[in-house]
Each structure stands twice: as structure tokens, then as C-alpha cells.
mmCIF file of C-alpha atoms in Angstrom:
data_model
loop_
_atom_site.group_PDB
_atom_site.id
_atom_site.type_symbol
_atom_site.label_atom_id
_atom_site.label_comp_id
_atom_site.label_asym_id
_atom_site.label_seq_id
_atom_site.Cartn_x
_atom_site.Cartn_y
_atom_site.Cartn_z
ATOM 1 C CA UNK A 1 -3.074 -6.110 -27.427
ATOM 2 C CA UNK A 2 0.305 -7.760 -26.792
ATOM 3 C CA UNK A 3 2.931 -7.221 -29.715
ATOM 4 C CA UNK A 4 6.472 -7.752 -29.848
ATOM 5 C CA UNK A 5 8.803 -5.513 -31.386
ATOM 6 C CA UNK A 6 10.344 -5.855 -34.899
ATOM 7 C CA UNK A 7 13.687 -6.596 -33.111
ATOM 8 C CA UNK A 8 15.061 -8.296 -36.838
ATOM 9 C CA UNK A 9 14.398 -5.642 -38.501
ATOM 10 C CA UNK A 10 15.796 -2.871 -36.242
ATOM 11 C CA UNK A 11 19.086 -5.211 -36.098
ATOM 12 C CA UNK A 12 19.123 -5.707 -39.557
ATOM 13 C CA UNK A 13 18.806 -1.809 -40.383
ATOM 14 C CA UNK A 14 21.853 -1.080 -37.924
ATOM 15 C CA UNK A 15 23.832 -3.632 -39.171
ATOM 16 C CA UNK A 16 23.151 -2.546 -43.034
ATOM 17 C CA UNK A 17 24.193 1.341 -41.582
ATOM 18 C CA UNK A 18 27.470 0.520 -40.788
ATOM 19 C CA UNK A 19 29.705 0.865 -43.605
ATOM 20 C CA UNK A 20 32.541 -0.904 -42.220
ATOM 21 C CA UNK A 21 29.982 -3.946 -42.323
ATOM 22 C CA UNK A 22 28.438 -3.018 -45.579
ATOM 23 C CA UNK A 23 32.164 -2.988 -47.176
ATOM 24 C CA UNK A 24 33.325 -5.710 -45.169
ATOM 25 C CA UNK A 25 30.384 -8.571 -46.146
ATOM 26 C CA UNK A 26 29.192 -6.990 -49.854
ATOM 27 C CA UNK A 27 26.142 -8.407 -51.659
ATOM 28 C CA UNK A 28 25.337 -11.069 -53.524
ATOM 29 C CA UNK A 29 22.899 -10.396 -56.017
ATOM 30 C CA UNK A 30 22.325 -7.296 -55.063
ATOM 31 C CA UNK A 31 21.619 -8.453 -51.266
ATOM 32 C CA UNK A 32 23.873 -7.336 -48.629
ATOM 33 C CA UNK A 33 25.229 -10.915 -46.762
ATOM 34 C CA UNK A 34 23.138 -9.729 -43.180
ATOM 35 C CA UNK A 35 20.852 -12.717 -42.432
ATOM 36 C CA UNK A 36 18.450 -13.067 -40.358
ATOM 37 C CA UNK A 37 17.775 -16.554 -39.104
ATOM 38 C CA UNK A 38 18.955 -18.339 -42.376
ATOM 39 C CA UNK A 39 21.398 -18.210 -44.524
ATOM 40 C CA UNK A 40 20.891 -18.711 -48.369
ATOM 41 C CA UNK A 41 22.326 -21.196 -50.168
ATOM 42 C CA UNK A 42 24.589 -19.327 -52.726
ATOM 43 C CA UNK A 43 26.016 -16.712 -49.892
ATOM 44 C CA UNK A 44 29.629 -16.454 -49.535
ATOM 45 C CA UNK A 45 32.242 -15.348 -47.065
ATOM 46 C CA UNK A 46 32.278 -13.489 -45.550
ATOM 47 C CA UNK A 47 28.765 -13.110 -43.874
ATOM 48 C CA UNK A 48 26.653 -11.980 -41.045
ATOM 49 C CA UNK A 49 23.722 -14.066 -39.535
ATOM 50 C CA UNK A 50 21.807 -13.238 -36.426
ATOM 51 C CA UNK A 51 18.823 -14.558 -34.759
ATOM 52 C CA UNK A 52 16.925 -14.560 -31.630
ATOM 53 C CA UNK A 53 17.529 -16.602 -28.665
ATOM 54 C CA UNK A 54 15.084 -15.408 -26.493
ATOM 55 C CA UNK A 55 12.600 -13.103 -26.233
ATOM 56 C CA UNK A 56 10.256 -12.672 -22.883
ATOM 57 C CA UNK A 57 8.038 -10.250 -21.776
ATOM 58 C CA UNK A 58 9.272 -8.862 -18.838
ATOM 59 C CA UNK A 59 5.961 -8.738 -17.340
ATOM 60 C CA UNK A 60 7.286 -6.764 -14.466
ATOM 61 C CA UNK A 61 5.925 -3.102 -14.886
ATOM 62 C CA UNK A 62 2.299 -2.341 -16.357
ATOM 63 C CA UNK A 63 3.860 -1.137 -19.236
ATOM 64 C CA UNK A 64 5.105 -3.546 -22.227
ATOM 65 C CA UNK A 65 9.049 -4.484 -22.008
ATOM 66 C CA UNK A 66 10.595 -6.995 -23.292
ATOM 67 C CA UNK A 67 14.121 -8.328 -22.657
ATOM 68 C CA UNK A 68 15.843 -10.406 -25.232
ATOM 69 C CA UNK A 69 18.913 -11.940 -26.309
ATOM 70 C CA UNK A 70 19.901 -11.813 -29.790
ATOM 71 C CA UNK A 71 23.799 -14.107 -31.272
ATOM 72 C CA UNK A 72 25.396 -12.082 -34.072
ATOM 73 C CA UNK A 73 27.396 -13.968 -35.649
ATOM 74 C CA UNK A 74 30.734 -12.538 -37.742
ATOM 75 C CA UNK A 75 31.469 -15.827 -40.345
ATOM 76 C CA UNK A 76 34.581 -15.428 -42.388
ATOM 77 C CA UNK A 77 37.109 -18.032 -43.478
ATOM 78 C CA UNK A 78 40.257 -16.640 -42.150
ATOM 79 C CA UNK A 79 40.697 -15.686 -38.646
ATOM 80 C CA UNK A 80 41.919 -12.266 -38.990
ATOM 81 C CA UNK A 81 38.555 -11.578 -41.177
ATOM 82 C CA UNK A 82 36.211 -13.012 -38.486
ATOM 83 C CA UNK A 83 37.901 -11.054 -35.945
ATOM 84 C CA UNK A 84 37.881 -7.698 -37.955
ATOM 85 C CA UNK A 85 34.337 -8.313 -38.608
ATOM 86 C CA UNK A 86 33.519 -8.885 -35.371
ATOM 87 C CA UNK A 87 35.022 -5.203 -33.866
ATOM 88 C CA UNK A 88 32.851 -3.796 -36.536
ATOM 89 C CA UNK A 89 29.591 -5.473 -35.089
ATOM 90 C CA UNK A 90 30.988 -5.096 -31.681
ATOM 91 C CA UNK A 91 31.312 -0.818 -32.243
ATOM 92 C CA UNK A 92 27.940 -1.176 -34.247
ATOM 93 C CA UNK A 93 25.983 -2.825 -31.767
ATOM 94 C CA UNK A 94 27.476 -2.229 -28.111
ATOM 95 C CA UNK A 95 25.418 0.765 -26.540
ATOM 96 C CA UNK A 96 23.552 1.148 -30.105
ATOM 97 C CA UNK A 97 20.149 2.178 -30.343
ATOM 98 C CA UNK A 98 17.668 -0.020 -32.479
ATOM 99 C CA UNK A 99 14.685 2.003 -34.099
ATOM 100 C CA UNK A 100 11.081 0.420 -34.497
ATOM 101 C CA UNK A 101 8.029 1.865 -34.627
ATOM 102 C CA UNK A 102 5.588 1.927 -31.294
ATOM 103 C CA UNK A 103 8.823 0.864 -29.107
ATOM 104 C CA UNK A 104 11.582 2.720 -27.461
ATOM 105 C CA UNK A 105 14.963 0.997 -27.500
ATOM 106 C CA UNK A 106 16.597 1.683 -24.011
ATOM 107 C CA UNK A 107 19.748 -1.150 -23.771
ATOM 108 C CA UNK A 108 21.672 -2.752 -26.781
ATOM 109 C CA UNK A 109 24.652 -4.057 -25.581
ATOM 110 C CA UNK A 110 27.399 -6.860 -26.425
ATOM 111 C CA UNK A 111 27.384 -8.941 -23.292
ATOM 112 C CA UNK A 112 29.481 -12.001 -23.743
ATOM 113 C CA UNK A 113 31.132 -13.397 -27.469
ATOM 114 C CA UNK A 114 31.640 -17.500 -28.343
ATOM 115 C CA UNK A 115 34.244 -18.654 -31.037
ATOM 116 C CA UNK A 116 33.776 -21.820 -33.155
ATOM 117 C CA UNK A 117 35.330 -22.945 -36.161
ATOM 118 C CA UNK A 118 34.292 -25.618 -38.657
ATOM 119 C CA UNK A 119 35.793 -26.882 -41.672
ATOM 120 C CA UNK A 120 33.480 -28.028 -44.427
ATOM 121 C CA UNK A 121 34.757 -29.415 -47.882
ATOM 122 C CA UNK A 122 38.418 -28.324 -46.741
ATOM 123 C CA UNK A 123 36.791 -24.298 -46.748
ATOM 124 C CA UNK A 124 37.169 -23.356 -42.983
ATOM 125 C CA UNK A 125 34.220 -21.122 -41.416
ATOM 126 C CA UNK A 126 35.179 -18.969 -38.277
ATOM 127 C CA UNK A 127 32.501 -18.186 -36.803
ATOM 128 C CA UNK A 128 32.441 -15.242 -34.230
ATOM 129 C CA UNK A 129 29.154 -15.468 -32.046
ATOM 130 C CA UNK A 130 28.259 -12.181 -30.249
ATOM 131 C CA UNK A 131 25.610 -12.252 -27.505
ATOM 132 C CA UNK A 132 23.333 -9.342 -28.023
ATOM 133 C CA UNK A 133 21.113 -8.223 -25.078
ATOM 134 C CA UNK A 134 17.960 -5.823 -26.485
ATOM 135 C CA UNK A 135 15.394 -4.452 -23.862
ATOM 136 C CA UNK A 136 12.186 -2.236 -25.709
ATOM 137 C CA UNK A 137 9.712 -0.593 -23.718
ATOM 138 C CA UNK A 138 6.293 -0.208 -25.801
ATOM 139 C CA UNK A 139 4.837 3.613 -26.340
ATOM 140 C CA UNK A 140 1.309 4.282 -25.429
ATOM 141 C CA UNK B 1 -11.726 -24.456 -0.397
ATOM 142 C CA UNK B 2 -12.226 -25.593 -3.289
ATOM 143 C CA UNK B 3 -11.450 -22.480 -5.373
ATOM 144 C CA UNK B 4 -8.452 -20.468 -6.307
ATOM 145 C CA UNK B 5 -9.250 -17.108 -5.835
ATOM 146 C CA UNK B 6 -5.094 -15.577 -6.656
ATOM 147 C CA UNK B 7 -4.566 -12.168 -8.636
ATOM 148 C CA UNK B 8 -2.296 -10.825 -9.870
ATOM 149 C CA UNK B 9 -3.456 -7.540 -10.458
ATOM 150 C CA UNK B 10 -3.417 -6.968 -14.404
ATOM 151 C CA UNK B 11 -5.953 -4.327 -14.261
ATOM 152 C CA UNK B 12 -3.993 -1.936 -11.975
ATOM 153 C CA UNK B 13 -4.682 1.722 -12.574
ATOM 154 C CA UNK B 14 -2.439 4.483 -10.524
ATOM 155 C CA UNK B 15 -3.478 8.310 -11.176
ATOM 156 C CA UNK B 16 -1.827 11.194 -9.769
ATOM 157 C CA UNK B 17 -3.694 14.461 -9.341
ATOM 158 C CA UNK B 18 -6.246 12.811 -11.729
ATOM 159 C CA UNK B 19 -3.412 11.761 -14.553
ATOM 160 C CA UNK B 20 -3.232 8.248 -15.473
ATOM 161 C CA UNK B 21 0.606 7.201 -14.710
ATOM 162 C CA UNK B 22 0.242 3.124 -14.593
ATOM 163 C CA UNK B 23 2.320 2.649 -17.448
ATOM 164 C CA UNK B 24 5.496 3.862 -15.641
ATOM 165 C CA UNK B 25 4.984 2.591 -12.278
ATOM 166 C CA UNK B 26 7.187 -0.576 -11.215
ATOM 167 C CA UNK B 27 5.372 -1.124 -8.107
ATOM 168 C CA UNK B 28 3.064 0.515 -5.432
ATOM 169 C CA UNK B 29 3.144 -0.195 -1.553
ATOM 170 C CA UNK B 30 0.576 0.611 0.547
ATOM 171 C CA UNK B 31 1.283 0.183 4.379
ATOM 172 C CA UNK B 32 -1.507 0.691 6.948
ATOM 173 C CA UNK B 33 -1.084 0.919 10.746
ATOM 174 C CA UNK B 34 -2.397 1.459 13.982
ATOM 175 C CA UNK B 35 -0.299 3.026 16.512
ATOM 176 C CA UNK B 36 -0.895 0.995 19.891
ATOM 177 C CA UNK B 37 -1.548 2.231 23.566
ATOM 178 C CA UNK B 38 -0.427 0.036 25.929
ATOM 179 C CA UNK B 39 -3.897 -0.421 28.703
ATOM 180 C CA UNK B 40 -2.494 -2.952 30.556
ATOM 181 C CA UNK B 41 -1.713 -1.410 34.427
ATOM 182 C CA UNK B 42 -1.491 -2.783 37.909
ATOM 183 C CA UNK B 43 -1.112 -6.417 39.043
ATOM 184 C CA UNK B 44 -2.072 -7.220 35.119
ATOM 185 C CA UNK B 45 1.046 -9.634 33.801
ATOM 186 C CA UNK B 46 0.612 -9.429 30.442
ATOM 187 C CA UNK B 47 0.776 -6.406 28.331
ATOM 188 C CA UNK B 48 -2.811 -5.476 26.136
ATOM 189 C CA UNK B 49 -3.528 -2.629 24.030
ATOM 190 C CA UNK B 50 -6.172 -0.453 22.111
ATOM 191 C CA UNK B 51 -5.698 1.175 18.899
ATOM 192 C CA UNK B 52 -3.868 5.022 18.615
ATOM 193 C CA UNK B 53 -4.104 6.152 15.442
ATOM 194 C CA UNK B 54 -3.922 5.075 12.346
ATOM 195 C CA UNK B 55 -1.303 5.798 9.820
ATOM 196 C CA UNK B 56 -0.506 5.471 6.183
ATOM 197 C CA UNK B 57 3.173 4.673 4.444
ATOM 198 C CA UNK B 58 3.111 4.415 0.394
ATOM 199 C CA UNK B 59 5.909 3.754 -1.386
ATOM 200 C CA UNK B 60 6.117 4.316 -5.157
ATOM 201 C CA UNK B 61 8.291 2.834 -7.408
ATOM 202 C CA UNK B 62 8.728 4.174 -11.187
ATOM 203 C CA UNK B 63 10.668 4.255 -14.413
ATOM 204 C CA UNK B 64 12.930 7.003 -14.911
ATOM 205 C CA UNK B 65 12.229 7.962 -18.511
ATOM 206 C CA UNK B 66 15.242 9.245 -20.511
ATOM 207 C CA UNK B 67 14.048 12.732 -21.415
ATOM 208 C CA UNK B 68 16.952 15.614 -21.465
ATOM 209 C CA UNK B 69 17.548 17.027 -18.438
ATOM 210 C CA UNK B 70 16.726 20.228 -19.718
ATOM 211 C CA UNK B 71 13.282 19.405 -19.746
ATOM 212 C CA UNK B 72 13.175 18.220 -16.307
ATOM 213 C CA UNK B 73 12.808 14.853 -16.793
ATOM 214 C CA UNK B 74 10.411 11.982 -17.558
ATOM 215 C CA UNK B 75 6.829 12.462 -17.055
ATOM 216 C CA UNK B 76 6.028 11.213 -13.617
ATOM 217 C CA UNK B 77 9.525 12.737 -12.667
ATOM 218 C CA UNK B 78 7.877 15.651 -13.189
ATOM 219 C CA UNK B 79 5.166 15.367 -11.202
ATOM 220 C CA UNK B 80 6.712 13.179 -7.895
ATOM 221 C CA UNK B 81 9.396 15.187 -6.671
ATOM 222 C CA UNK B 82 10.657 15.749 -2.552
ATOM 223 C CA UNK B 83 7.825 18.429 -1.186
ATOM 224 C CA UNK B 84 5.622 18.137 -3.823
ATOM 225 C CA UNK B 85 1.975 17.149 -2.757
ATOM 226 C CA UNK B 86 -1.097 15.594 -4.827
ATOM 227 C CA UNK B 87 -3.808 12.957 -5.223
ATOM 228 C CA UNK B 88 -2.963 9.357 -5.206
ATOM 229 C CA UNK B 89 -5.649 7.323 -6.637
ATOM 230 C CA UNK B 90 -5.591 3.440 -7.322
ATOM 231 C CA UNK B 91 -7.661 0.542 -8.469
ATOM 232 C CA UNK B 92 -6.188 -2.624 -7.958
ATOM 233 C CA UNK B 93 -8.434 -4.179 -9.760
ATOM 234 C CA UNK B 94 -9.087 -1.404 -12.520
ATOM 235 C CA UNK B 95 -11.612 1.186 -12.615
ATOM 236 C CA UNK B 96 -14.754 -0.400 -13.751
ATOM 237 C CA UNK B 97 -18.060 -0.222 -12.060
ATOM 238 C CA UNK B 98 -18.493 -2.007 -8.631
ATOM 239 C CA UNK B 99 -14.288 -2.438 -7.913
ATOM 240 C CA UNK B 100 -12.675 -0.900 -5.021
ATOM 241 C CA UNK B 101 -11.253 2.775 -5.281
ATOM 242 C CA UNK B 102 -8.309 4.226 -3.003
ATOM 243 C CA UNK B 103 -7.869 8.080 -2.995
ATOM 244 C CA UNK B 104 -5.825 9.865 -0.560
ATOM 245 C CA UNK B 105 -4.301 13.395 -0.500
ATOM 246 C CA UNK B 106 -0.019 12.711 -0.508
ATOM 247 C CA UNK B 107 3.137 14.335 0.027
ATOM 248 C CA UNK B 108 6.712 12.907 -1.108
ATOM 249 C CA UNK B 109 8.509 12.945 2.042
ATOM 250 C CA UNK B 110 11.666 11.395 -0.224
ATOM 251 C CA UNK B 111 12.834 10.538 -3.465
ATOM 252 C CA UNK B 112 15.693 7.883 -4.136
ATOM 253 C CA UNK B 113 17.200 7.619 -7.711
ATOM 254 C CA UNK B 114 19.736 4.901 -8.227
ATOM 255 C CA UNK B 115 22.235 5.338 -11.017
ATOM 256 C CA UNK B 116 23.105 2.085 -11.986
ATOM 257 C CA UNK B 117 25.506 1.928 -14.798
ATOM 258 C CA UNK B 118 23.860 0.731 -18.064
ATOM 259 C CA UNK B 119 20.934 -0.804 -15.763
ATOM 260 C CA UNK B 120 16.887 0.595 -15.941
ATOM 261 C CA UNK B 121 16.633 3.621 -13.631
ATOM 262 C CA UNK B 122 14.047 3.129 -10.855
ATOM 263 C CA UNK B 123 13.066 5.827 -8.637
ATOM 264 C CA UNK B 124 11.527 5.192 -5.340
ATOM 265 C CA UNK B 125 9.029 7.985 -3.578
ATOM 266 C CA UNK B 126 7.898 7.411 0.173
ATOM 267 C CA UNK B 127 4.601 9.244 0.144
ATOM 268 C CA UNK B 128 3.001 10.106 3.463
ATOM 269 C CA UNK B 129 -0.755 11.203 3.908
ATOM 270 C CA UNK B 130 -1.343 15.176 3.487
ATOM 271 C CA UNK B 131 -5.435 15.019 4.248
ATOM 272 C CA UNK B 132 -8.171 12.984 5.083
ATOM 273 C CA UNK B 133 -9.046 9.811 2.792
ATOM 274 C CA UNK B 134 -10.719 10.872 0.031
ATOM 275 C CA UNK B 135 -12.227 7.039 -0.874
ATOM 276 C CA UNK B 136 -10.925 3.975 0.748
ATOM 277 C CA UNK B 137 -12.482 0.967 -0.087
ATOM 278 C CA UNK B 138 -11.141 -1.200 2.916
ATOM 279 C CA UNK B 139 -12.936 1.582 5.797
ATOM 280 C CA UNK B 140 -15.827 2.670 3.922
ATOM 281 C CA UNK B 141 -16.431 0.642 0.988
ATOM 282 C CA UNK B 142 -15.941 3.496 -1.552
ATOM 283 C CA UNK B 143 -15.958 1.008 -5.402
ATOM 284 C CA UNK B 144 -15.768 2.891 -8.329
ATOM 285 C CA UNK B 145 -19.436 3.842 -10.187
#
């Protein structure tokens, strides 16, 4: 049977590793500001948030594999925070390796970055999107 | 014809020397000739032939698995080296009752391995025959039982 891996989680857990991150985004109450897909109302900056923009089965090899591609984004509302965040994703992530259970991890890498900024309420959000490429091959 | 009748071969099963090793194959080739005598001779002007013999070319594709070198490599690196010699068995359609079997004594002639930076390693064997067909569903029929 078919499964996907817990690619969220695994993310999540090397993110949440990395003290540079950890000390860099805090918590608020008691949750460290690394979100997956949302992010809360009540989270300040600044923040992590990642989520999955695709995720297909490779379908090329008998064996399960998937090959997806995951933005990161650093928020922060200076530009000097965004970018110091984002070197600490980009030396966490780039040629990591993700851990979940049943899969083997065998590329994480930083492939390309986007920059946006917004300005909401006069607060400005730089936003630091890093394009995250994850390939898993399933244990049997 | 009215029917569809494509595959796409999800039941594949590859063994070597008996062990199952579909998960880390990326893709089998089988290539069977004929070698051709020419019969055409005298005031004949066009060329005809009958059939030499018949030869075999497989070609092997797997996964390099990223085991320490110190323990010689992934699994089927292990086992599908230059010179080594075994049992190639597949199903294309899997192994249940009634579906055509392939068996035929091998030896890797040659092993590629690409080392592409930061890309999946694939090795590629050439595999050549090293006995007499063992089951081969296409000349005698041989189906799994």
C-alpha cells in the first residue's frame, strides 16, 4: 500500500534542531514560531512557515520514491533579520538529511530562493521564500 | 480492435541467483537476436537469408544504495559486479500461476557507474548469456506454476 512520507514532520524536526533557528524565531506560548502550512493568528516576527508545493510519486523504479518540492519561508520585519534567518535555514536545510520512519531521505537541497515584501498596517513583512527539493525512497 | 490491451508492467519481479532485487532495479532490457546467413548466390539479385544463431543482450539498470564503502556497497552492488556470473530470473507480469517466466544463466560483461554530483546514482550492467535457457516463455512457453 502506497504511503507518502511524513515530509512536515521531518522538516519541522530539522528546523526545531537548529539552534540558530530556535534562538532566532522563539516561541509563543510555549510553541516555537515553525509552521507548517498556517500560521496562527497571535504569531509574531519573526517566523518560519513552510509547506508543500508538490509532491509526486516518481513512479519510475519498482520501489516507492517520491520527489517533492517544499518553500521555506524566513518572515521577519527588517531586512537584515529575514536575510539572517534565511542563511540559518539555508545551512540547516541545504544537503540536510530529513528522518521519518519507513523512508530513507537521499536529497535535501536549497535549489532556488524568491524575495517578497508586504506591508500590512504600516508593519512590513520580508518574506524570504526558499525552494526546498526532498526525494525519499520507501524501505521494504 | 476494440480493446486496449497496454501494460505497464506493475507486477514486475527481477531475482538474481534466486534473491528478489525488484525494488532496486530502474529498468531491465532484454534484447534477442538472430545472427543472419546470407543464402542468396548466383544470378539471384536480391540478397535472402536464414537464421545463425541466436543471441541474448540484457542490460540492467539499478540504484546505487548509499552503504559505506567499507561494506562493499549496496545490496545488488554486491551481487552484479564485472565477471561475476548468476541466475537472472523475471516475470513481467509477476510470479503468479499461469504468467510467463524468463530464467537464464548470466555473466556481467560490464558495469558503468555514473557519479553525478548530488544526482541518484544509477548503475548500468550489460549481462550476456553464460548457459542454456533455463525457462523462456517466448520459445517454450515456460509460465510460472
Amino acid at each position: 500500500m502506497a504511503s507518502f512520507p511524513e515530509s512536515d514532520k521531518a522538516i519541522y524536526q530539522k528546523l526545531a534542531a537548529a539552534a540558530d533557528i530556535v534562538n532566532a524565531v522563539g516561541t509563543v506560548d510555549g510553541l516555537l514560531q515553525v509552521y507548517s502550512d498556517v500560521v496562527p493568528d497571535g504569531a509574531t516576527l519573526p517566523y518560519i512557515f513552510f509547506y508543500c508545493v508538490s509532491a509526486p510519486f516518481e513512479m519510475d523504479s519498482p520501489r516507492d520514491t517520491t520527489d517533492e518540492l517544499w518553500t521555506i519561508e524566513a518572515v521577519a520585519a527588517s531586512r537584515a533579520a529575514a536575510s539572517s534567518l534565511e542563511d540559518d535555514v539555508i545551512s540547516t536545510m541545504h544537503k540536510a538529511t530529513l528522518s521519518d520512519t519507513g523512508w530513507q531521505n537521499y536529497y535535501t537541497a536549497v535549489i532556488g530562493r524568491q524575495r517578497q515584501t508586504f506591508i500590512a498596517d504600516r508593519q512590513k513583512y520580508f518574506h524570504r521564500m526558499l525552494e526546498v527539493r526532498v526525494r525519499w525512497a520507501k524501505n521494504t | 480492435m476494440p480493446n486496449a490491451n497496454r501494460t505497464v508492467f506493475p507486477n514486475l519481479v527481477l531475482k538474481w541467483n534466486g534473491a528478489d532485487i525488484t525494488d532496486d532495479m530502474m529498468n531491465l532490457e532484454w534484447s534477442s537476436q538472430v545472427d543472419l546467413i546470407e543464402k542468396s548466390a548466383g544470378q539471384e539479385t536480391r540478397k535472402s537469408y536464414i537464421a545463425g544463431r541466436a543471441d541474448d543482450d540484457l542490460t540492467l539498470d539499478f540504484a546505487a544504495v548509499g552503504t559505506a564503502a567499507a561494506s562493499g556497497g549496496g545490496t545488488v552492488e554486491r551481487l552484479i559486479y564485472t565477471g561475476a556470473t548468476g541466475t537472472l530470473e523475471w516475470a513481467p507480469y509477476g510470479t503468479a500461476a499461469g504468467q510467463p517466466k524468463y530464467n537464464l544463466p548470466v555473466m556481467v560483461q560490464q558495469v558503468t557507474r555514473p557519479f553525478k554530483h548530488y544526482e541518484l546514482g544509477v548503475l548500468k550492467a550489460k549481462l550476456k548469456p553464460n548457459g542454456a535457457w533455463v525457462d523462456n516463455y517466448d520459445v517454450s512457453g515456460d509460465v510460472y506454476p
